[in-house]
Short mmCIF file of C-alpha atoms in Angstrom, two decimals:
data_model
loop_
_atom_site.label_atom_id
_atom_site.label_comp_id
_atom_site.label_asym_id
_atom_site.label_seq_id
_atom_site.Cartn_x
_atom_site.Cartn_y
_atom_site.Cartn_z
CA MET A 1 -39.17 -51.56 -32.77
CA ARG A 2 -39.65 -47.98 -33.83
CA LEU A 3 -40.38 -46.89 -30.31
CA ARG A 4 -37.31 -48.62 -29.14
CA SER A 5 -35.01 -46.85 -31.54
CA LYS A 6 -36.55 -43.52 -30.50
CA THR A 7 -35.88 -44.39 -26.91
CA LEU A 8 -32.38 -45.37 -27.86
CA ILE A 9 -31.84 -42.00 -29.55
CA LYS A 10 -33.25 -40.26 -26.49
CA ILE A 11 -30.88 -42.19 -24.28
CA CYS A 12 -28.01 -41.34 -26.58
CA VAL A 13 -28.92 -37.65 -26.51
CA MET A 14 -29.22 -37.75 -22.74
CA MET A 15 -25.86 -39.43 -22.46
CA LEU A 16 -24.31 -36.90 -24.79
CA LEU A 17 -25.78 -34.02 -22.77
CA CYS A 18 -24.50 -35.58 -19.59
CA ALA A 19 -21.08 -35.97 -21.13
CA ILE A 20 -21.01 -32.33 -22.23
CA LEU A 21 -22.24 -31.20 -18.84
CA PHE A 22 -19.73 -33.36 -17.09
CA ALA A 23 -16.93 -32.18 -19.35
CA SER A 24 -17.79 -28.54 -18.69
CA CYS A 25 -18.00 -29.17 -14.96
CA ASP A 26 -14.72 -30.93 -15.17
CA SER A 27 -13.03 -28.07 -17.00
CA GLU A 28 -14.33 -25.69 -14.35
CA GLU A 29 -12.54 -27.68 -11.73
CA ASN A 30 -9.37 -28.32 -13.64
CA GLN A 31 -6.83 -25.80 -12.52
CA ARG A 32 -4.52 -24.41 -15.13
CA LEU A 33 -0.97 -24.75 -13.87
CA GLU A 34 1.66 -24.28 -16.55
CA ILE A 35 4.54 -22.28 -17.96
CA VAL A 36 3.49 -19.92 -20.75
CA LYS A 37 4.82 -17.25 -23.09
CA PHE A 38 3.38 -13.76 -23.42
CA ASP A 39 0.86 -14.74 -26.12
CA ALA A 40 -1.01 -16.80 -23.53
CA LEU A 41 -1.35 -13.79 -21.26
CA GLU A 42 -2.35 -11.66 -24.22
CA GLU A 43 -5.09 -14.16 -25.03
CA ILE A 44 -6.48 -13.80 -21.49
CA MET A 45 -6.32 -10.00 -21.66
CA THR A 46 -8.12 -9.81 -25.01
CA ARG A 47 -10.46 -12.82 -25.12
CA LYS A 48 -14.23 -12.59 -25.46
CA SER A 49 -15.80 -13.45 -22.13
CA ASN A 50 -18.67 -12.33 -19.96
CA LYS A 51 -16.55 -12.88 -16.89
CA ILE A 52 -14.58 -10.15 -15.18
CA GLU A 53 -10.92 -10.97 -15.69
CA VAL A 54 -8.92 -10.69 -12.47
CA ILE A 55 -5.19 -11.00 -13.19
CA ASN A 56 -2.66 -10.84 -10.39
CA PHE A 57 1.12 -10.71 -10.89
CA TRP A 58 3.04 -12.37 -8.08
CA ALA A 59 6.02 -14.56 -7.22
CA THR A 60 6.82 -17.07 -4.50
CA TRP A 61 9.68 -14.85 -3.24
CA CYS A 62 7.45 -11.76 -2.91
CA ALA A 63 6.08 -11.51 0.64
CA PRO A 64 3.43 -8.82 0.03
CA CYS A 65 2.19 -10.84 -2.97
CA ILE A 66 1.72 -13.93 -0.83
CA LYS A 67 -0.14 -11.89 1.75
CA GLU A 68 -2.81 -10.83 -0.73
CA LEU A 69 -3.24 -14.21 -2.50
CA PRO A 70 -6.09 -15.38 -0.21
CA TYR A 71 -8.23 -12.43 -1.37
CA PHE A 72 -7.84 -13.53 -4.98
CA GLU A 73 -8.60 -17.09 -3.98
CA SER A 74 -11.86 -16.05 -2.36
CA ILE A 75 -12.86 -14.12 -5.53
CA ASN A 76 -12.09 -17.27 -7.49
CA ALA A 77 -14.30 -19.31 -5.15
CA GLU A 78 -17.30 -16.94 -5.55
CA GLU A 79 -20.41 -18.92 -6.39
CA SER A 80 -21.69 -16.28 -8.81
CA ASN A 81 -19.05 -17.44 -11.29
CA ASP A 82 -18.79 -13.85 -12.56
CA TYR A 83 -15.00 -13.75 -12.24
CA LYS A 84 -12.04 -15.45 -13.80
CA VAL A 85 -8.97 -15.26 -11.61
CA THR A 86 -5.51 -15.88 -13.09
CA LEU A 87 -2.43 -15.71 -10.91
CA VAL A 88 0.54 -14.87 -13.14
CA SER A 89 3.73 -16.05 -11.49
CA LEU A 90 6.89 -14.15 -12.33
CA ASP A 91 9.07 -16.82 -10.79
CA PHE A 92 11.77 -18.22 -13.02
CA ALA A 93 10.73 -21.05 -15.31
CA ASP A 94 13.49 -23.35 -14.10
CA GLU A 95 12.02 -23.11 -10.60
CA PHE A 96 8.46 -23.95 -11.65
CA GLU A 97 8.48 -27.58 -10.56
CA LYS A 98 10.25 -27.07 -7.28
CA LYS A 99 9.12 -23.67 -6.06
CA VAL A 100 5.83 -22.81 -7.74
CA LYS A 101 4.15 -26.22 -7.84
CA GLY A 102 5.27 -26.91 -4.28
CA PHE A 103 3.92 -23.57 -3.12
CA VAL A 104 0.59 -24.09 -4.90
CA ALA A 105 0.19 -27.54 -3.35
CA LYS A 106 1.17 -26.36 0.13
CA ARG A 107 -1.23 -23.44 0.06
CA GLY A 108 -3.92 -25.38 -1.75
CA LEU A 109 -4.37 -22.64 -4.34
CA LYS A 110 -7.32 -23.27 -6.66
CA SER A 111 -7.11 -20.35 -9.10
CA ASP A 112 -5.51 -20.74 -12.51
CA ILE A 113 -1.78 -20.23 -12.29
CA ILE A 114 0.48 -19.48 -15.23
CA LEU A 115 4.18 -18.83 -14.97
CA LEU A 116 5.12 -16.17 -17.50
CA ASP A 117 8.45 -17.24 -18.96
CA GLU A 118 9.52 -13.93 -20.49
CA ILE A 119 12.75 -12.69 -18.93
CA ASP A 120 13.12 -9.64 -21.19
CA TYR A 121 10.55 -7.61 -19.26
CA ASN A 122 10.97 -4.45 -21.28
CA SER A 123 9.74 -6.32 -24.35
CA TRP A 124 6.26 -6.99 -22.89
CA ILE A 125 5.62 -5.01 -19.73
CA ASP A 126 4.11 -1.98 -21.48
CA LYS A 127 1.63 -4.28 -23.23
CA VAL A 128 0.17 -5.14 -19.82
CA ASP A 129 0.08 -1.51 -18.75
CA SER A 130 2.24 1.44 -19.70
CA THR A 131 2.23 2.76 -16.12
CA TRP A 132 3.68 -0.43 -14.67
CA SER A 133 7.16 0.17 -13.24
CA GLY A 134 7.85 -3.54 -13.06
CA ALA A 135 7.31 -4.12 -9.37
CA ILE A 136 4.98 -6.74 -7.92
CA PRO A 137 2.40 -7.26 -6.59
CA ALA A 138 0.40 -5.78 -9.42
CA THR A 139 -3.19 -6.41 -10.43
CA LEU A 140 -5.12 -5.94 -13.66
CA ILE A 141 -8.94 -6.12 -13.80
CA ILE A 142 -10.65 -6.29 -17.20
CA ASN A 143 -14.31 -6.11 -18.15
CA HIS A 144 -14.25 -7.60 -21.66
CA ASN A 145 -17.79 -6.46 -22.44
CA SER A 146 -17.38 -2.78 -21.59
CA GLY A 147 -13.67 -2.59 -22.34
CA LYS A 148 -13.07 -1.07 -18.90
CA ARG A 149 -9.75 -1.98 -17.31
CA LYS A 150 -7.93 -0.99 -14.17
CA PHE A 151 -4.28 -1.59 -13.28
CA VAL A 152 -2.74 -1.13 -9.85
CA GLU A 153 0.82 -1.70 -8.74
CA LYS A 154 0.59 -2.20 -5.00
CA GLU A 155 -0.44 -4.62 -2.30
CA LEU A 156 -4.22 -4.71 -1.92
CA ASN A 157 -6.28 -5.53 1.11
CA GLU A 158 -9.51 -7.46 0.60
CA GLY A 159 -11.74 -4.36 0.63
CA GLU A 160 -9.53 -2.58 -1.91
CA LEU A 161 -9.61 -5.58 -4.25
CA ILE A 162 -13.40 -5.84 -4.10
CA GLN A 163 -13.73 -2.10 -4.64
CA LEU A 164 -11.38 -2.27 -7.60
CA ILE A 165 -13.34 -5.12 -9.16
CA ASN A 166 -16.61 -3.25 -8.63
CA THR A 167 -15.38 -0.12 -10.39
CA VAL A 168 -14.54 -2.21 -13.45
CA LYS A 169 -17.62 -4.40 -13.25
CA ASN A 170 -20.15 -1.54 -13.17
CA MET B 1 4.57 26.90 16.88
CA THR B 2 1.79 24.67 15.66
CA LEU B 3 1.27 26.99 12.74
CA LEU B 4 4.97 26.84 11.93
CA LYS B 5 4.87 23.05 12.09
CA ALA B 6 1.80 22.97 9.89
CA SER B 7 3.39 25.21 7.31
CA ILE B 8 6.57 23.13 7.30
CA VAL B 9 4.50 19.99 6.81
CA SER B 10 2.51 21.54 3.99
CA LEU B 11 5.71 22.82 2.41
CA LEU B 12 7.18 19.33 2.58
CA LEU B 13 4.01 17.89 1.09
CA LEU B 14 4.22 20.43 -1.69
CA ILE B 15 7.84 19.52 -2.40
CA GLY B 16 6.80 15.88 -2.23
CA SER B 17 4.15 16.39 -4.87
CA VAL B 18 6.45 18.39 -7.12
CA VAL B 19 9.24 15.83 -7.12
CA ASP B 20 6.86 12.91 -6.92
CA ASP B 21 7.82 11.48 -10.29
CA GLY B 22 11.52 12.00 -9.67
CA VAL B 23 14.17 13.04 -12.12
CA LYS B 24 13.93 12.50 -15.87
CA VAL B 25 16.59 11.82 -18.45
CA GLY B 26 18.18 15.18 -19.30
CA ASP B 27 17.43 16.64 -15.85
CA LYS B 28 20.09 17.83 -13.47
CA ALA B 29 20.88 15.13 -10.93
CA ILE B 30 20.03 16.00 -7.34
CA ASP B 31 22.99 15.99 -4.99
CA PHE B 32 22.87 14.24 -1.63
CA ASN B 33 25.04 13.69 1.39
CA LEU B 34 24.62 10.14 2.64
CA LYS B 35 26.47 7.94 5.08
CA ASN B 36 28.70 5.26 3.61
CA ILE B 37 29.29 1.91 5.33
CA ASP B 38 32.78 3.15 6.32
CA GLY B 39 31.17 6.00 8.27
CA SER B 40 32.17 8.75 5.83
CA MET B 41 29.62 11.04 4.17
CA VAL B 42 29.44 10.83 0.37
CA SER B 43 27.97 13.26 -2.13
CA LEU B 44 28.23 13.57 -5.91
CA ASN B 45 31.05 16.08 -5.50
CA SER B 46 33.06 13.99 -3.04
CA ASN B 47 35.17 12.74 -5.91
CA SER B 48 36.22 15.54 -8.25
CA ASP B 49 37.99 13.22 -10.70
CA VAL B 50 34.89 11.50 -12.04
CA LYS B 51 33.18 12.00 -15.38
CA GLY B 52 29.96 10.69 -13.93
CA TYR B 53 28.46 7.90 -11.85
CA ILE B 54 26.56 4.67 -12.13
CA LEU B 55 24.12 5.39 -9.32
CA VAL B 56 22.38 2.17 -8.25
CA PHE B 57 19.54 1.95 -5.76
CA THR B 58 19.96 -1.55 -4.41
CA CYS B 59 19.69 -3.51 -1.18
CA ASN B 60 20.65 -6.73 0.60
CA THR B 61 17.28 -8.40 0.67
CA CYS B 62 15.72 -8.23 -2.78
CA PRO B 63 16.38 -11.40 -4.82
CA TYR B 64 16.79 -9.25 -7.93
CA SER B 65 19.40 -7.10 -6.23
CA VAL B 66 21.24 -10.21 -5.14
CA MET B 67 21.12 -11.60 -8.70
CA TYR B 68 22.64 -8.36 -9.97
CA GLU B 69 25.33 -7.91 -7.28
CA ASP B 70 28.12 -9.52 -9.29
CA ARG B 71 27.13 -7.47 -12.32
CA ILE B 72 27.19 -4.25 -10.28
CA ILE B 73 30.68 -5.10 -9.05
CA ALA B 74 31.70 -5.89 -12.64
CA LEU B 75 30.35 -2.52 -13.83
CA ASP B 76 32.45 -0.73 -11.21
CA LYS B 77 35.56 -2.66 -12.23
CA MET B 78 34.84 -1.98 -15.88
CA TYR B 79 34.10 1.74 -15.64
CA ALA B 80 35.59 3.24 -12.43
CA ASP B 81 38.97 3.70 -14.12
CA LYS B 82 37.28 5.26 -17.11
CA GLY B 83 35.62 7.85 -14.89
CA TYR B 84 32.22 6.31 -14.18
CA PRO B 85 32.37 4.51 -10.82
CA VAL B 86 29.42 2.87 -9.11
CA LEU B 87 27.69 4.59 -6.19
CA ALA B 88 25.19 2.31 -4.47
CA ILE B 89 22.38 3.59 -2.27
CA GLN B 90 20.30 1.36 0.00
CA PRO B 91 16.84 2.95 -0.16
CA ASN B 92 14.70 0.73 2.09
CA ASN B 93 13.37 1.71 5.48
CA THR B 94 15.25 -0.59 7.84
CA GLU B 95 12.32 -1.06 10.20
CA LYS B 96 10.26 -2.38 7.30
CA SER B 97 13.19 -4.35 5.98
CA PRO B 98 15.47 -5.28 8.89
CA GLY B 99 17.75 -7.26 6.56
CA ASP B 100 18.84 -3.94 5.06
CA SER B 101 20.13 -2.42 8.31
CA PHE B 102 23.37 -0.42 8.28
CA GLU B 103 25.18 -3.25 10.08
CA LEU B 104 23.95 -5.86 7.59
CA MET B 105 24.86 -3.54 4.69
CA LYS B 106 28.44 -3.50 6.01
CA GLN B 107 28.41 -7.26 6.29
CA ARG B 108 27.01 -7.79 2.80
CA ALA B 109 29.51 -5.40 1.24
CA ASP B 110 32.26 -7.21 3.08
CA ASP B 111 31.07 -10.69 2.07
CA LYS B 112 30.71 -9.72 -1.58
CA GLY B 113 33.77 -7.47 -1.71
CA PHE B 114 31.99 -4.33 -2.88
CA THR B 115 34.52 -2.04 -4.56
CA PHE B 116 32.28 1.03 -4.32
CA PRO B 117 30.53 3.11 -1.63
CA TYR B 118 27.31 1.61 -0.25
CA LEU B 119 25.28 4.47 1.20
CA ILE B 120 22.20 4.40 3.36
CA ASP B 121 19.31 6.74 2.62
CA ASP B 122 17.96 6.93 6.17
CA THR B 123 15.33 9.55 5.42
CA GLN B 124 14.49 8.12 1.96
CA GLU B 125 14.51 11.72 0.68
CA THR B 126 17.13 11.02 -1.98
CA THR B 127 15.28 7.92 -3.17
CA LEU B 128 12.05 9.90 -3.40
CA ALA B 129 13.75 12.82 -5.14
CA TYR B 130 15.23 10.53 -7.78
CA GLY B 131 11.97 8.68 -8.19
CA ALA B 132 13.55 5.27 -7.73
CA THR B 133 10.78 2.68 -7.51
CA ASN B 134 12.49 -0.68 -7.49
CA THR B 135 15.72 -2.37 -6.52
CA PRO B 136 17.98 -2.50 -8.40
CA HIS B 137 17.25 0.80 -10.18
CA VAL B 138 20.08 2.53 -12.06
CA PHE B 139 20.62 6.22 -12.83
CA VAL B 140 23.61 6.94 -15.06
CA LEU B 141 24.88 10.45 -14.32
CA ASP B 142 27.12 12.45 -16.61
CA LYS B 143 29.23 15.35 -15.34
CA GLN B 144 28.78 18.63 -17.19
CA ASP B 145 31.25 21.49 -17.79
CA ASP B 146 29.74 23.45 -14.90
CA SER B 147 30.41 20.45 -12.59
CA SER B 148 26.74 19.61 -12.28
CA PHE B 149 25.55 16.12 -13.20
CA GLU B 150 22.98 15.31 -15.86
CA VAL B 151 20.84 12.19 -15.89
CA ALA B 152 21.75 10.20 -19.03
CA TYR B 153 19.97 6.90 -18.44
CA ILE B 154 17.36 5.50 -16.04
CA GLY B 155 16.37 1.87 -15.68
CA ALA B 156 17.59 -1.70 -15.66
CA ILE B 157 21.18 -2.96 -15.90
CA ASP B 158 20.43 -5.42 -18.70
CA ASN B 159 17.56 -7.49 -20.05
CA ASN B 160 18.08 -10.78 -18.23
CA SER B 161 17.93 -10.69 -14.44
CA ARG B 162 18.27 -14.45 -14.15
CA ASN B 163 21.23 -15.09 -16.34
CA ALA B 164 23.87 -12.46 -17.04
CA ALA B 165 25.37 -14.52 -19.85
CA ALA B 166 22.03 -14.70 -21.66
CA ALA B 167 21.40 -10.95 -21.58
CA ASP B 168 21.61 -9.49 -25.06
CA LYS B 169 20.85 -5.88 -24.19
CA HIS B 170 23.31 -4.24 -21.81
CA TYR B 171 21.59 -0.93 -21.17
CA VAL B 172 24.02 0.57 -18.64
CA GLN B 173 27.16 -0.51 -20.50
CA ASP B 174 25.75 0.81 -23.75
CA ALA B 175 24.88 4.14 -22.13
CA ILE B 176 28.35 4.62 -20.66
CA ASN B 177 30.11 3.47 -23.80
CA SER B 178 28.14 6.12 -25.67
CA LEU B 179 29.08 8.79 -23.12
CA LEU B 180 32.74 7.76 -23.34
CA ALA B 181 32.55 7.96 -27.13
CA ASN B 182 30.83 11.34 -26.95
CA SER B 183 27.89 9.96 -28.85
CA GLU B 184 24.22 9.97 -28.04
CA VAL B 185 22.84 7.36 -25.64
CA SER B 186 20.41 5.32 -27.74
CA THR B 187 18.28 3.73 -25.03
CA THR B 188 17.81 6.32 -22.28
CA LYS B 189 15.00 4.70 -20.35
CA THR B 190 13.93 1.17 -19.50
CA LYS B 191 11.87 -0.29 -16.69
CA ALA B 192 13.87 -1.59 -13.78
CA ILE B 193 12.44 -4.93 -12.80
CA GLY B 194 12.77 -5.84 -9.18
CA CYS B 195 11.39 -5.40 -5.70
CA THR B 196 9.40 -2.41 -4.55
CA ILE B 197 11.15 0.03 -2.28
CA LYS B 198 10.08 -0.47 1.33
CA TRP B 199 8.89 2.97 2.42
CA ALA B 200 8.48 4.11 6.01
CA ASN B 201 4.86 4.73 6.95
#
């Protein structure tokens, strides 16, 4: 009887562990796709994390942005799991369902995508980076552990993006 | 000859690096002589009656420029009679952005009924000299006693690109109203949100 209850506890613990593991796996695969306010972006920029934060500002109407998206997607797909990619859409919130979600589905984008619903740009843009003129594409890389950050306001090719990440990582 | 070329190039590079950041609020505005869609050449001194200008770097192709077109026309209607007409400059390289060609500029101005000159900056020298980075990007110029122009405001038209009615900060209007009232412009610089300027290689 005693043995049995021990076994039962073991099974329970195992099941619990499995559930936790499964849940964490699940959350890894669940793509964030939502409309947010600036506080959500601020949370990403300031959170405690061992991952290198790769934040790209884009929009569905911005051709050079779309051109560089695959490079961010391949960083997101890296097996090392050292990076957290967030694609911040500056499309208009009322076009989220039609334009952004449709675009994400069509392109099969896997990275987290948040649409920043803050039309009064001058109220928040300097909080991302004071050198930002307001044009996209723009990219911000943050190493939360070292506090290193790098902001660029231009279209990147794949080599430039990797180089940029490496300067912040090391 | 080669030496001469080299020195011209280095001189140009030097000028480029000096004016790289463009004009600042309080600086003298740089004059230009650019071709208007009607074929005439336009400079700051073409119209001696003005008190200043609402200089807007804008184009046909940028969604932000398109969203602001009606507001740019409204600004001209509101302030041309008071001495501050709009002067629009199309800054994009037309090979990089074929939708901004001189012919299509004419067509766009015609379709929208532009009430102001729409100039093309073929060489992009004026755009570079002003330090315009995005479209639309506004420079409010104020004429001085010596007939030069001083930069009074640089930045966005207002704080809501999507919805004119929802904007609650009207930067350009506020700047010009202050100039008309002979009072100090309170917000002299904002960031102009929009598309990057398409530079020639």
